[in-house]
mmCIF file of C-alpha atoms in Angstrom:
data_model
loop_
_atom_site.group_PDB
_atom_site.id
_atom_site.type_symbol
_atom_site.label_atom_id
_atom_site.label_comp_id
_atom_site.label_asym_id
_atom_site.label_seq_id
_atom_site.Cartn_x
_atom_site.Cartn_y
_atom_site.Cartn_z
ATOM 1 C CA MET A 1084 -38.417 8.928 -1.895
ATOM 2 C CA THR A 1085 -36.184 7.278 -4.484
ATOM 3 C CA ASN A 1086 -32.474 7.482 -3.641
ATOM 4 C CA ARG A 1087 -30.166 8.656 -6.387
ATOM 5 C CA VAL A 1088 -26.649 7.563 -7.247
ATOM 6 C CA GLY A 1089 -24.678 7.843 -10.450
ATOM 7 C CA ILE A 1090 -21.377 8.221 -12.215
ATOM 8 C CA PHE A 1091 -19.478 11.399 -13.137
ATOM 9 C CA GLY A 1092 -17.276 11.255 -16.222
ATOM 10 C CA TYR A 1093 -16.889 12.710 -19.692
ATOM 11 C CA PRO A 1094 -17.792 11.196 -22.042
ATOM 12 C CA LEU A 1095 -19.713 8.234 -20.618
ATOM 13 C CA GLY A 1096 -20.883 6.306 -23.668
ATOM 14 C CA HIS A 1097 -18.950 3.138 -22.793
ATOM 15 C CA SER A 1098 -19.694 2.944 -19.041
ATOM 16 C CA MET A 1099 -20.979 -0.389 -17.707
ATOM 17 C CA SER A 1100 -21.573 0.993 -14.215
ATOM 18 C CA PRO A 1101 -25.265 1.946 -14.653
ATOM 19 C CA ALA A 1102 -26.171 -1.580 -15.771
ATOM 20 C CA LEU A 1103 -24.313 -3.474 -13.051
ATOM 21 C CA GLN A 1104 -25.179 -1.080 -10.211
ATOM 22 C CA GLN A 1105 -28.893 -0.884 -11.103
ATOM 23 C CA ALA A 1106 -29.028 -4.678 -11.230
ATOM 24 C CA ALA A 1107 -27.559 -4.807 -7.707
ATOM 25 C CA LEU A 1108 -29.947 -2.152 -6.353
ATOM 26 C CA ASP A 1109 -32.946 -3.971 -7.836
ATOM 27 C CA ASP A 1110 -31.769 -7.378 -6.605
ATOM 28 C CA CYS A 1111 -31.515 -5.999 -3.056
ATOM 29 C CA GLY A 1112 -34.982 -4.435 -3.265
ATOM 30 C CA LEU A 1113 -33.738 -0.870 -2.839
ATOM 31 C CA ASP A 1114 -35.737 2.108 -4.084
ATOM 32 C CA ALA A 1115 -32.834 3.722 -5.890
ATOM 33 C CA LEU A 1116 -31.867 4.831 -9.373
ATOM 34 C CA TYR A 1117 -28.310 4.707 -10.735
ATOM 35 C CA GLU A 1118 -27.749 7.199 -13.544
ATOM 36 C CA ALA A 1119 -25.011 8.220 -15.959
ATOM 37 C CA TRP A 1120 -24.097 11.873 -15.390
ATOM 38 C CA PRO A 1121 -21.914 13.043 -18.307
ATOM 39 C CA THR A 1122 -20.121 16.029 -16.788
ATOM 40 C CA PRO A 1123 -17.586 18.217 -18.600
ATOM 41 C CA PRO A 1124 -14.755 19.506 -16.369
ATOM 42 C CA GLU A 1125 -16.131 23.037 -16.088
ATOM 43 C CA LYS A 1126 -19.403 21.713 -14.616
ATOM 44 C CA LEU A 1127 -17.929 19.132 -12.233
ATOM 45 C CA GLU A 1128 -17.830 21.223 -9.047
ATOM 46 C CA ALA A 1129 -21.490 22.253 -9.307
ATOM 47 C CA ALA A 1130 -22.480 18.660 -10.066
ATOM 48 C CA VAL A 1131 -20.542 17.306 -7.077
ATOM 49 C CA ASN A 1132 -22.049 19.908 -4.745
ATOM 50 C CA SER A 1133 -25.531 18.907 -5.917
ATOM 51 C CA LEU A 1134 -25.032 15.524 -4.234
ATOM 52 C CA ARG A 1135 -25.709 17.270 -0.917
ATOM 53 C CA GLU A 1136 -29.045 18.646 -2.102
ATOM 54 C CA VAL A 1137 -30.883 15.451 -3.042
ATOM 55 C CA ASN A 1138 -31.651 12.089 -1.458
ATOM 56 C CA CYS A 1139 -28.367 10.659 -2.649
ATOM 57 C CA TYR A 1140 -26.074 7.734 -1.771
ATOM 58 C CA GLY A 1141 -23.127 9.272 -3.604
ATOM 59 C CA ALA A 1142 -21.415 8.688 -6.927
ATOM 60 C CA ASN A 1143 -18.754 6.900 -8.886
ATOM 61 C CA VAL A 1144 -16.082 8.998 -10.592
ATOM 62 C CA THR A 1145 -14.284 8.056 -13.788
ATOM 63 C CA VAL A 1146 -12.014 9.729 -16.353
ATOM 64 C CA PRO A 1147 -11.145 12.545 -16.543
ATOM 65 C CA HIS A 1148 -12.255 13.557 -13.027
ATOM 66 C CA LYS A 1149 -10.564 11.118 -10.599
ATOM 67 C CA VAL A 1150 -7.925 13.627 -9.475
ATOM 68 C CA ALA A 1151 -9.749 16.918 -10.077
ATOM 69 C CA VAL A 1152 -12.648 15.879 -7.830
ATOM 70 C CA ILE A 1153 -10.428 15.628 -4.738
ATOM 71 C CA GLY A 1154 -10.499 19.365 -3.994
ATOM 72 C CA MET A 1155 -14.302 19.348 -4.152
ATOM 73 C CA LEU A 1156 -14.757 16.808 -1.339
ATOM 74 C CA ASP A 1157 -14.805 17.269 2.442
ATOM 75 C CA ARG A 1158 -12.285 14.527 3.148
ATOM 76 C CA LEU A 1159 -10.650 11.359 1.831
ATOM 77 C CA ASP A 1160 -10.040 8.071 3.562
ATOM 78 C CA PRO A 1161 -6.289 7.531 4.274
ATOM 79 C CA GLN A 1162 -5.666 4.938 1.545
ATOM 80 C CA THR A 1163 -7.314 7.151 -1.064
ATOM 81 C CA GLU A 1164 -5.203 10.084 0.074
ATOM 82 C CA ALA A 1165 -2.091 7.992 -0.550
ATOM 83 C CA ILE A 1166 -3.258 6.990 -4.040
ATOM 84 C CA GLY A 1167 -4.259 10.521 -4.999
ATOM 85 C CA ALA A 1168 -7.281 9.479 -7.071
ATOM 86 C CA VAL A 1169 -10.972 9.055 -6.199
ATOM 87 C CA ASN A 1170 -13.436 6.729 -7.906
ATOM 88 C CA THR A 1171 -16.216 6.687 -5.282
ATOM 89 C CA ILE A 1172 -17.973 9.437 -3.326
ATOM 90 C CA VAL A 1173 -20.100 8.592 -0.293
ATOM 91 C CA VAL A 1174 -22.592 11.135 1.075
ATOM 92 C CA GLU A 1175 -22.393 10.895 4.869
ATOM 93 C CA GLY A 1176 -25.235 12.323 6.940
ATOM 94 C CA GLY A 1177 -26.790 13.927 3.900
ATOM 95 C CA GLU A 1178 -24.086 16.577 3.581
ATOM 96 C CA GLU A 1179 -20.479 15.387 4.037
ATOM 97 C CA LEU A 1180 -18.788 14.154 0.855
ATOM 98 C CA ILE A 1181 -16.108 11.514 1.464
ATOM 99 C CA GLY A 1182 -13.795 10.248 -1.271
ATOM 100 C CA TYR A 1183 -12.701 6.625 -1.613
ATOM 101 C CA ASN A 1184 -10.816 4.550 -4.151
ATOM 102 C CA THR A 1185 -12.157 1.024 -4.618
ATOM 103 C CA ASP A 1186 -9.816 0.233 -7.523
ATOM 104 C CA ILE A 1187 -7.271 -1.385 -5.172
ATOM 105 C CA HIS A 1188 -9.954 -3.745 -3.862
ATOM 106 C CA GLY A 1189 -11.166 -4.491 -7.394
ATOM 107 C CA PHE A 1190 -7.634 -5.090 -8.659
ATOM 108 C CA LEU A 1191 -6.470 -7.397 -5.858
ATOM 109 C CA THR A 1192 -9.764 -9.306 -5.652
ATOM 110 C CA SER A 1193 -9.644 -9.966 -9.397
ATOM 111 C CA LEU A 1194 -6.043 -11.182 -9.186
ATOM 112 C CA SER A 1195 -6.819 -13.604 -6.364
ATOM 113 C CA SER A 1196 -10.350 -14.795 -7.175
ATOM 114 C CA GLN A 1197 -10.150 -14.907 -10.977
ATOM 115 C CA ALA A 1198 -6.497 -15.773 -11.591
ATOM 116 C CA GLY A 1199 -5.335 -17.292 -8.276
ATOM 117 C CA PHE A 1200 -2.292 -15.005 -8.469
ATOM 118 C CA ASP A 1201 -0.258 -13.966 -5.414
ATOM 119 C CA PRO A 1202 1.877 -10.875 -6.210
ATOM 120 C CA ALA A 1203 4.322 -11.416 -3.323
ATOM 121 C CA GLY A 1204 7.882 -11.766 -4.622
ATOM 122 C CA LYS A 1205 6.844 -11.361 -8.268
ATOM 123 C CA ARG A 1206 8.325 -9.182 -11.034
ATOM 124 C CA VAL A 1207 5.760 -6.771 -12.450
ATOM 125 C CA LEU A 1208 5.550 -4.576 -15.541
ATOM 126 C CA LEU A 1209 2.974 -1.768 -15.331
ATOM 127 C CA LEU A 1210 1.957 -0.103 -18.592
ATOM 128 C CA GLY A 1211 0.799 3.453 -17.883
ATOM 129 C CA ALA A 1212 1.284 5.946 -15.057
ATOM 130 C CA GLY A 1213 -2.170 7.484 -14.579
ATOM 131 C CA GLY A 1214 -4.805 6.954 -11.893
ATOM 132 C CA ALA A 1215 -5.330 3.264 -12.676
ATOM 133 C CA ALA A 1216 -1.577 2.615 -12.535
ATOM 134 C CA ARG A 1217 -1.335 4.446 -9.202
ATOM 135 C CA ALA A 1218 -4.009 2.181 -7.728
ATOM 136 C CA ALA A 1219 -2.410 -0.976 -9.146
ATOM 137 C CA GLY A 1220 1.069 0.117 -8.049
ATOM 138 C CA ASN A 1221 -0.077 0.870 -4.508
ATOM 139 C CA ALA A 1222 -1.871 -2.476 -4.324
ATOM 140 C CA LEU A 1223 1.171 -4.394 -5.554
ATOM 141 C CA ALA A 1224 3.514 -2.494 -3.224
ATOM 142 C CA GLN A 1225 1.284 -3.491 -0.295
ATOM 143 C CA LYS A 1226 1.552 -7.134 -1.371
ATOM 144 C CA GLY A 1227 5.353 -7.126 -1.466
ATOM 145 C CA VAL A 1228 6.234 -7.577 -5.125
ATOM 146 C CA ARG A 1229 9.898 -8.194 -5.911
ATOM 147 C CA SER A 1230 10.158 -5.401 -8.496
ATOM 148 C CA MET A 1231 7.998 -3.035 -10.550
ATOM 149 C CA HIS A 1232 8.901 -1.498 -13.895
ATOM 150 C CA ILE A 1233 6.590 1.348 -14.960
ATOM 151 C CA ALA A 1234 6.415 2.059 -18.688
ATOM 152 C CA ASN A 1235 4.734 5.203 -19.964
ATOM 153 C CA ARG A 1236 4.768 7.498 -22.983
ATOM 154 C CA THR A 1237 5.692 10.435 -20.732
ATOM 155 C CA VAL A 1238 8.657 9.084 -18.780
ATOM 156 C CA SER A 1239 8.546 11.862 -16.167
ATOM 157 C CA ARG A 1240 5.113 10.637 -15.012
ATOM 158 C CA ALA A 1241 6.437 7.087 -14.736
ATOM 159 C CA GLU A 1242 9.448 8.366 -12.779
ATOM 160 C CA ALA A 1243 7.190 10.248 -10.357
ATOM 161 C CA LEU A 1244 5.069 7.143 -9.764
ATOM 162 C CA ALA A 1245 8.165 4.954 -9.366
ATOM 163 C CA ALA A 1246 9.542 7.351 -6.740
ATOM 164 C CA GLU A 1247 6.227 7.308 -4.895
ATOM 165 C CA LEU A 1248 6.054 3.499 -4.895
ATOM 166 C CA SER A 1249 9.707 3.239 -3.841
ATOM 167 C CA GLY A 1250 8.712 5.347 -0.834
ATOM 168 C CA LEU A 1251 6.275 2.557 0.071
ATOM 169 C CA GLY A 1252 9.127 0.055 0.110
ATOM 170 C CA ALA A 1253 8.748 -1.271 -3.432
ATOM 171 C CA SER A 1254 11.661 -1.647 -5.838
ATOM 172 C CA ALA A 1255 10.294 0.458 -8.708
ATOM 173 C CA ASP A 1256 11.788 2.146 -11.758
ATOM 174 C CA ALA A 1257 10.582 3.903 -14.916
ATOM 175 C CA ILE A 1258 11.053 3.293 -18.627
ATOM 176 C CA ALA A 1259 9.683 4.784 -21.850
ATOM 177 C CA ILE A 1260 6.937 2.621 -23.332
ATOM 178 C CA ASP A 1261 8.676 2.778 -26.733
ATOM 179 C CA SER A 1262 12.147 1.953 -25.356
ATOM 180 C CA PRO A 1263 13.953 -1.090 -26.842
ATOM 181 C CA GLU A 1264 14.788 -2.092 -23.250
ATOM 182 C CA LEU A 1265 11.090 -2.708 -22.589
ATOM 183 C CA LYS A 1266 11.346 -6.060 -24.393
ATOM 184 C CA GLU A 1267 13.810 -7.269 -21.736
ATOM 185 C CA ARG A 1268 11.420 -6.176 -18.964
ATOM 186 C CA CYS A 1269 8.609 -8.113 -20.639
ATOM 187 C CA GLU A 1270 10.670 -11.279 -20.968
ATOM 188 C CA VAL A 1271 11.289 -11.572 -17.207
ATOM 189 C CA ALA A 1272 7.870 -10.368 -15.991
ATOM 190 C CA ASP A 1273 5.609 -12.605 -13.911
ATOM 191 C CA LEU A 1274 2.759 -10.108 -14.273
ATOM 192 C CA ILE A 1275 2.082 -7.520 -16.992
ATOM 193 C CA VAL A 1276 -0.699 -5.016 -16.267
ATOM 194 C CA ASN A 1277 -2.126 -2.661 -18.878
ATOM 195 C CA CYS A 1278 -3.337 0.435 -17.022
ATOM 196 C CA THR A 1279 -3.790 2.486 -20.212
ATOM 197 C CA SER A 1280 -6.816 2.810 -22.506
ATOM 198 C CA ILE A 1281 -4.903 1.333 -25.454
ATOM 199 C CA GLY A 1282 -7.128 -1.271 -27.093
ATOM 200 C CA MET A 1283 -10.406 0.104 -25.713
ATOM 201 C CA GLN A 1284 -13.327 -0.013 -28.103
ATOM 202 C CA GLY A 1285 -14.387 3.472 -29.137
ATOM 203 C CA SER A 1286 -11.063 5.075 -28.176
ATOM 204 C CA SER A 1287 -8.470 6.522 -30.545
ATOM 205 C CA ASP A 1288 -6.334 3.457 -29.718
ATOM 206 C CA GLU A 1289 -9.038 0.887 -30.547
ATOM 207 C CA GLY A 1290 -7.614 -2.254 -32.140
ATOM 208 C CA ARG A 1291 -4.083 -1.569 -30.877
ATOM 209 C CA SER A 1292 -1.922 -3.300 -28.289
ATOM 210 C CA PRO A 1293 0.499 -1.430 -26.004
ATOM 211 C CA LEU A 1294 3.137 -4.091 -26.743
ATOM 212 C CA PRO A 1295 4.615 -5.360 -30.025
ATOM 213 C CA GLU A 1296 3.816 -8.882 -31.205
ATOM 214 C CA GLY A 1297 6.073 -11.571 -29.725
ATOM 215 C CA TRP A 1298 7.159 -9.726 -26.566
ATOM 216 C CA ILE A 1299 4.935 -11.534 -24.056
ATOM 217 C CA PRO A 1300 6.488 -14.575 -22.331
ATOM 218 C CA GLY A 1301 4.425 -17.742 -22.076
ATOM 219 C CA GLY A 1302 4.808 -18.137 -18.324
ATOM 220 C CA CYS A 1303 3.357 -14.828 -17.147
ATOM 221 C CA LEU A 1304 -0.096 -13.448 -16.322
ATOM 222 C CA VAL A 1305 -1.334 -10.557 -18.482
ATOM 223 C CA PHE A 1306 -3.993 -8.384 -16.821
ATOM 224 C CA ASP A 1307 -5.659 -5.832 -19.109
ATOM 225 C CA MET A 1308 -7.787 -3.293 -17.229
ATOM 226 C CA VAL A 1309 -9.582 -2.487 -20.493
ATOM 227 C CA TYR A 1310 -12.907 -4.357 -20.337
ATOM 228 C CA ASN A 1311 -14.367 -3.530 -23.748
ATOM 229 C CA PRO A 1312 -13.751 -5.616 -25.784
ATOM 230 C CA GLU A 1313 -13.553 -8.550 -23.397
ATOM 231 C CA VAL A 1314 -10.605 -9.981 -25.364
ATOM 232 C CA THR A 1315 -8.396 -6.997 -26.186
ATOM 233 C CA PRO A 1316 -5.554 -7.030 -28.735
ATOM 234 C CA LEU A 1317 -3.099 -7.368 -25.813
ATOM 235 C CA LEU A 1318 -4.960 -10.366 -24.383
ATOM 236 C CA ALA A 1319 -5.134 -11.963 -27.835
ATOM 237 C CA GLN A 1320 -1.334 -11.628 -28.079
ATOM 238 C CA ALA A 1321 -0.960 -13.147 -24.609
ATOM 239 C CA GLN A 1322 -3.202 -16.095 -25.460
ATOM 240 C CA LYS A 1323 -1.179 -16.701 -28.621
ATOM 241 C CA ALA A 1324 2.006 -16.731 -26.507
ATOM 242 C CA GLY A 1325 0.499 -19.259 -24.086
ATOM 243 C CA ALA A 1326 0.336 -16.775 -21.202
ATOM 244 C CA GLU A 1327 -2.498 -16.631 -18.683
ATOM 245 C CA THR A 1328 -4.918 -13.754 -19.204
ATOM 246 C CA LEU A 1329 -7.312 -11.655 -17.144
ATOM 247 C CA GLY A 1330 -9.616 -9.010 -18.618
ATOM 248 C CA GLY A 1331 -10.884 -5.852 -16.963
ATOM 249 C CA LEU A 1332 -14.515 -6.869 -16.411
ATOM 250 C CA PRO A 1333 -13.994 -8.675 -13.056
ATOM 251 C CA MET A 1334 -12.073 -5.656 -11.709
ATOM 252 C CA LEU A 1335 -14.900 -3.355 -12.808
ATOM 253 C CA VAL A 1336 -17.451 -5.543 -11.025
ATOM 254 C CA HIS A 1337 -15.430 -5.963 -7.815
ATOM 255 C CA GLN A 1338 -14.610 -2.251 -7.479
ATOM 256 C CA GLY A 1339 -18.280 -1.520 -8.152
ATOM 257 C CA ALA A 1340 -19.333 -4.034 -5.519
ATOM 258 C CA ALA A 1341 -17.131 -2.328 -2.926
ATOM 259 C CA ALA A 1342 -18.734 1.038 -3.772
ATOM 260 C CA PHE A 1343 -22.223 -0.494 -3.554
ATOM 261 C CA GLU A 1344 -21.492 -1.794 -0.047
ATOM 262 C CA MET A 1345 -20.226 1.630 1.064
ATOM 263 C CA TRP A 1346 -23.388 3.332 -0.183
ATOM 264 C CA THR A 1347 -25.952 0.826 1.062
ATOM 265 C CA GLY A 1348 -24.386 -1.094 3.949
ATOM 266 C CA MET A 1349 -25.553 -4.299 2.236
ATOM 267 C CA SER A 1350 -23.577 -7.176 0.736
ATOM 268 C CA ALA A 1351 -23.206 -6.746 -3.001
ATOM 269 C CA PRO A 1352 -24.708 -9.503 -5.197
ATOM 270 C CA ILE A 1353 -21.505 -10.156 -7.168
ATOM 271 C CA ASP A 1354 -22.999 -12.798 -9.490
ATOM 272 C CA VAL A 1355 -25.927 -10.522 -10.382
ATOM 273 C CA MET A 1356 -23.544 -7.644 -11.111
ATOM 274 C CA MET A 1357 -21.275 -9.826 -13.254
ATOM 275 C CA GLU A 1358 -24.213 -11.135 -15.276
ATOM 276 C CA ALA A 1359 -25.515 -7.586 -15.820
ATOM 277 C CA ALA A 1360 -22.050 -6.421 -16.904
ATOM 278 C CA ARG A 1361 -21.752 -9.265 -19.421
ATOM 279 C CA LYS A 1362 -25.205 -8.473 -20.839
ATOM 280 C CA ALA A 1363 -24.286 -4.793 -21.154
ATOM 281 C CA MET A 1364 -21.044 -5.806 -22.883
ATOM 282 C CA ALA A 1365 -22.980 -7.947 -25.362
ATOM 283 C CA GLU A 1366 -25.269 -4.990 -26.121
ATOM 284 C CA LEU A 1367 -22.281 -2.729 -26.758
ATOM 285 C CA THR A 1368 -20.626 -5.165 -29.151
ATOM 286 C CA ARG A 1369 -23.715 -5.838 -31.284
#
């Protein structure tokens, strides 16, 4: 019988996960189908429970369900519990639903393998305070960054995340994303990470950058988690400033590879997944 696996989110028009995961399943010779499951919030619990009723590996979870899904699972692994957001569900023994977050793995692997960047002792500016920022912040705290400034439209959310990361031993503070002081934080940053959807194709913020022109220093690394388009307005600004850049596609592939290995117990074919993601990106931008 064909195994099923898929992704919960709403809407799901821009998701690359079906293309890259199906390519991996096929490359490994597995009889499995990866599907997009557009699921509005009011139908999420029933959809999650249905994972127990079919021959199913599990699921990926994306916006807006990464936090809401937690109460629908049987347990979380400890790291995921600390982050407070789930992006992967594994069906254990055909009935137990376990929540994981592979974003930390995807984030750190991208930093090291794609950019050769070691966060230890570095000054970081995080843009955003949602689930993606929580994963990035936790990852950077683990790696011993020197300082983290968290900029967000809603300052109270940034303050809550800063307090949480300070509890992990990081030196973290919060700032409004439209504050004049943000320019000073940019100027001294070794790493700037966009954890928002600003600049994403198809979003209400398409074509925009989270930072004004001229704020990015030439000596830093700018990591934009947005993967569509591959060169976002923020990355274009960074390139113009002479900064190093890293787009969101490698993170998407590496977090997906970690999920694939949890579901199947097999090594993920990273190159195959990356090629499939790039092809899917090209299709989207036609």
